[in-house]
XYZ file of N, CA and C in Angstrom:
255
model
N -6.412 34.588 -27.744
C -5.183 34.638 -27.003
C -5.475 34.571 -25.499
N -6.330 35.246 -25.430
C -6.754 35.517 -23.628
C -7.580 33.645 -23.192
N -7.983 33.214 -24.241
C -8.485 31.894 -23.856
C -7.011 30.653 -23.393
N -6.326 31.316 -24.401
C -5.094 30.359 -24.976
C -4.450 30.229 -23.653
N -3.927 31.408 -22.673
C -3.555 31.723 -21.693
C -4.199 31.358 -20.204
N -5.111 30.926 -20.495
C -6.660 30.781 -19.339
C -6.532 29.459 -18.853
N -6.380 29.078 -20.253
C -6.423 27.106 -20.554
C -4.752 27.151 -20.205
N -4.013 27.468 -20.367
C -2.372 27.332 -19.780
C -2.632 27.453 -18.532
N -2.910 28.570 -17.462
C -3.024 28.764 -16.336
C -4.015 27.165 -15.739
N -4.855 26.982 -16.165
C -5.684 26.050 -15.632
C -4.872 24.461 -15.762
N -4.502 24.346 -16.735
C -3.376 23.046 -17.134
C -2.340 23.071 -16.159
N -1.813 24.052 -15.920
C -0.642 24.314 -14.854
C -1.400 23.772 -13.408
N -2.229 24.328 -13.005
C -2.708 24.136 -11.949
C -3.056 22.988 -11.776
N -3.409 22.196 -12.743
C -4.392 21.028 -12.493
C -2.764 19.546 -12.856
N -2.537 19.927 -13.115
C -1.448 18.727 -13.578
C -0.322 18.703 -12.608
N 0.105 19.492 -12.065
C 1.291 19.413 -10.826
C 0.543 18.403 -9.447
N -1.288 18.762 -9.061
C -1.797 18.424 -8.316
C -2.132 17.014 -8.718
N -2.340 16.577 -10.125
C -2.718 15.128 -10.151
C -1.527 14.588 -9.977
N -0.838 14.802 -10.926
C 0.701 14.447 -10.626
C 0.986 13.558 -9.242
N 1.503 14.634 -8.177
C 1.439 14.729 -6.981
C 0.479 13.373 -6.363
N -0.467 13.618 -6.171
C -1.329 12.938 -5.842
C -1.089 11.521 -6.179
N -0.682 10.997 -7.484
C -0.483 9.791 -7.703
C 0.305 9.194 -7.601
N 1.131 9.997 -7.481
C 3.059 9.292 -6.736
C 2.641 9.348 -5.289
N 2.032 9.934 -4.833
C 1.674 9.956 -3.043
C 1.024 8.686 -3.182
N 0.115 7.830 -4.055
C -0.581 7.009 -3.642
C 0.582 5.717 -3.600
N 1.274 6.026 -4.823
C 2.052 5.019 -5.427
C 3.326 4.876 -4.116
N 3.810 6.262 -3.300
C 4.626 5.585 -2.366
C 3.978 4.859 -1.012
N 2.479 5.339 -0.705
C 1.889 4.973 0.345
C 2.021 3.208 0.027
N 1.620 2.881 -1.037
C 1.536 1.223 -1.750
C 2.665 0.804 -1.328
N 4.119 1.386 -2.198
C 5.320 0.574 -1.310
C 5.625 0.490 -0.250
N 5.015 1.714 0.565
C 5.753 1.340 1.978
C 4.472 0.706 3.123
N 3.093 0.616 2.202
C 2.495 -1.254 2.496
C 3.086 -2.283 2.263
N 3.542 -2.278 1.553
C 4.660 -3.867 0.276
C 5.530 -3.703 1.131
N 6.713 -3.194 1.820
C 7.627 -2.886 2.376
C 7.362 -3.108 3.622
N 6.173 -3.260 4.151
C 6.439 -3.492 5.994
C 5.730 -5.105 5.419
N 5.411 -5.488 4.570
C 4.671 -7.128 4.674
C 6.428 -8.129 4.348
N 7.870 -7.137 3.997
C 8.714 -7.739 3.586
C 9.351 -8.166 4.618
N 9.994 -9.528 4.798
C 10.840 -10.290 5.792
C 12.065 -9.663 6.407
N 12.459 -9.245 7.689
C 13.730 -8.932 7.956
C 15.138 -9.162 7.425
N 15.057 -10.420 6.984
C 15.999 -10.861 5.655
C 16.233 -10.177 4.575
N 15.759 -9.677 4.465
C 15.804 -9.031 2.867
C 16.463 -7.558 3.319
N 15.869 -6.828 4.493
C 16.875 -5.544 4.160
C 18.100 -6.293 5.122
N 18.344 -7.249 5.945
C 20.041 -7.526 5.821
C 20.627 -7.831 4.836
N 20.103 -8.267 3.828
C 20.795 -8.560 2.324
C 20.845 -7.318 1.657
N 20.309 -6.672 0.969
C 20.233 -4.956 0.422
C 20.065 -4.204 1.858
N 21.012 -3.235 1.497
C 21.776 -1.885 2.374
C 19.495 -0.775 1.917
N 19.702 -0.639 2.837
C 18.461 -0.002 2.765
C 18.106 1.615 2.550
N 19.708 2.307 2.143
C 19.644 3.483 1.581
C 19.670 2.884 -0.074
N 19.872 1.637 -0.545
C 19.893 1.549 -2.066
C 18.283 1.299 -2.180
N 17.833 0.872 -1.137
C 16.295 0.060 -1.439
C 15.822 1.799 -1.579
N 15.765 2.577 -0.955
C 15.472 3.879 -0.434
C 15.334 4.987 -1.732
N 16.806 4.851 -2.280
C 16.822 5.552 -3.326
C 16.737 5.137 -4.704
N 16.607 3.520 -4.797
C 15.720 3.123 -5.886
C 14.214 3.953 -5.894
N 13.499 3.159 -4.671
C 12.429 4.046 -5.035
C 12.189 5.690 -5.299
N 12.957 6.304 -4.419
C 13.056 7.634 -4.519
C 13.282 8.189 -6.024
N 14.171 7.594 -6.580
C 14.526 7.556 -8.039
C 13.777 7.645 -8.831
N 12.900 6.341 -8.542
C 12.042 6.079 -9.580
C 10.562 6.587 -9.053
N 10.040 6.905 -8.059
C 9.011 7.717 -7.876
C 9.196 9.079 -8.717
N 10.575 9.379 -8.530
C 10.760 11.283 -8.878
C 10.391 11.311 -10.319
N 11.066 10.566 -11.227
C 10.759 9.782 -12.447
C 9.706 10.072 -12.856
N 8.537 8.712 -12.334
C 7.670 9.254 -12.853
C 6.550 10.300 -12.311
N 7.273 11.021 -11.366
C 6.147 12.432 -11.183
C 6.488 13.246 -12.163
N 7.678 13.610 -12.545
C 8.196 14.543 -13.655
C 7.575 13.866 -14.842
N 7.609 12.273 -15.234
C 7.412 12.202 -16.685
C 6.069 12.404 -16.611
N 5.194 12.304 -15.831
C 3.571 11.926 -15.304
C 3.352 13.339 -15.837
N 3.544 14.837 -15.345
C 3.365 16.178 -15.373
C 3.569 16.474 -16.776
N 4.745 15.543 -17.600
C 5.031 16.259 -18.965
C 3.712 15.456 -20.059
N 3.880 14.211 -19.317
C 2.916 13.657 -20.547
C 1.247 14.315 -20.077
N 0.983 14.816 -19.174
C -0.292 15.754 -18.697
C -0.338 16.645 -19.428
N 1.197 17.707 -19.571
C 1.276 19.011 -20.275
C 0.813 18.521 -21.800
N 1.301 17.549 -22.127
C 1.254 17.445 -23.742
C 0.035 16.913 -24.289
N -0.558 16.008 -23.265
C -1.758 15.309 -23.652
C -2.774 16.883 -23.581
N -2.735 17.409 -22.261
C -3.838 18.275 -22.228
C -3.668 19.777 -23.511
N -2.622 20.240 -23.634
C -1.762 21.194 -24.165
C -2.485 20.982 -25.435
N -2.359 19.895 -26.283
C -1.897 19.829 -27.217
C -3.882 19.443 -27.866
N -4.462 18.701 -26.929
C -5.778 18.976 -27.284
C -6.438 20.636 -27.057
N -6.086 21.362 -26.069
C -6.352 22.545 -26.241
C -6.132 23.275 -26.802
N -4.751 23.199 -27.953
C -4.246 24.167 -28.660
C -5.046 23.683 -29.895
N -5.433 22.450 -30.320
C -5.993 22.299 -31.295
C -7.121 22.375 -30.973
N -8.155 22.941 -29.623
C -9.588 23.370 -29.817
C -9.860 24.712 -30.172
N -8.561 25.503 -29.660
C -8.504 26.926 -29.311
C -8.173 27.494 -31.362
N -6.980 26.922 -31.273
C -6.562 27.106 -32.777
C -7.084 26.551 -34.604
N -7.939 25.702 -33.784
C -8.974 25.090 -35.075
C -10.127 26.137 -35.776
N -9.480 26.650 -37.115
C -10.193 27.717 -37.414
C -11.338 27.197 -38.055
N -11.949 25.701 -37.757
C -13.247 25.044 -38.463
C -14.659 25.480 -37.658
């Protein structure tokens, strides 16, 4: 139990920070892609929709990024911890 809890605490810690980290890389990328784009383009799209597309979809996948971490890591630890072989 005290392991079970150890490996939760450590999963917690470690998955919010990768998380994080990879949506930081992933917005640094668009807003490279985004200054190589033509002045034309944000007079055509309103640039709070360009804004909160990405925002949207960054938030997206930091949340889905953290759950599929919890489950991938979770779920191999519960079956190292709980494997009575």
């Amino acid at each position: 139990m005290i392991l079970h809890f150890f490996f939760d605490y450590m999963r917690s810690s470690f998955q919010e920070s990768i998380s994080y980290e990879l949506v930081a890389k992933d917005r640094l990328a668009i807003g490279d892609a985004l200054k190589r784009v033509s002045l034309g383009y944000f007079q055509k799209n309103s640039t709070g929709t360009i804004l909160n597309s990405i925002t949207t979809g960054l938030n997206l996948l930091e949340n889905m990024g953290i759950r599929m971490i919890d489950n991938f890591v979770g779920g191999y630890l519960n079956f190292l911890v709980d494997y009575p072989g």
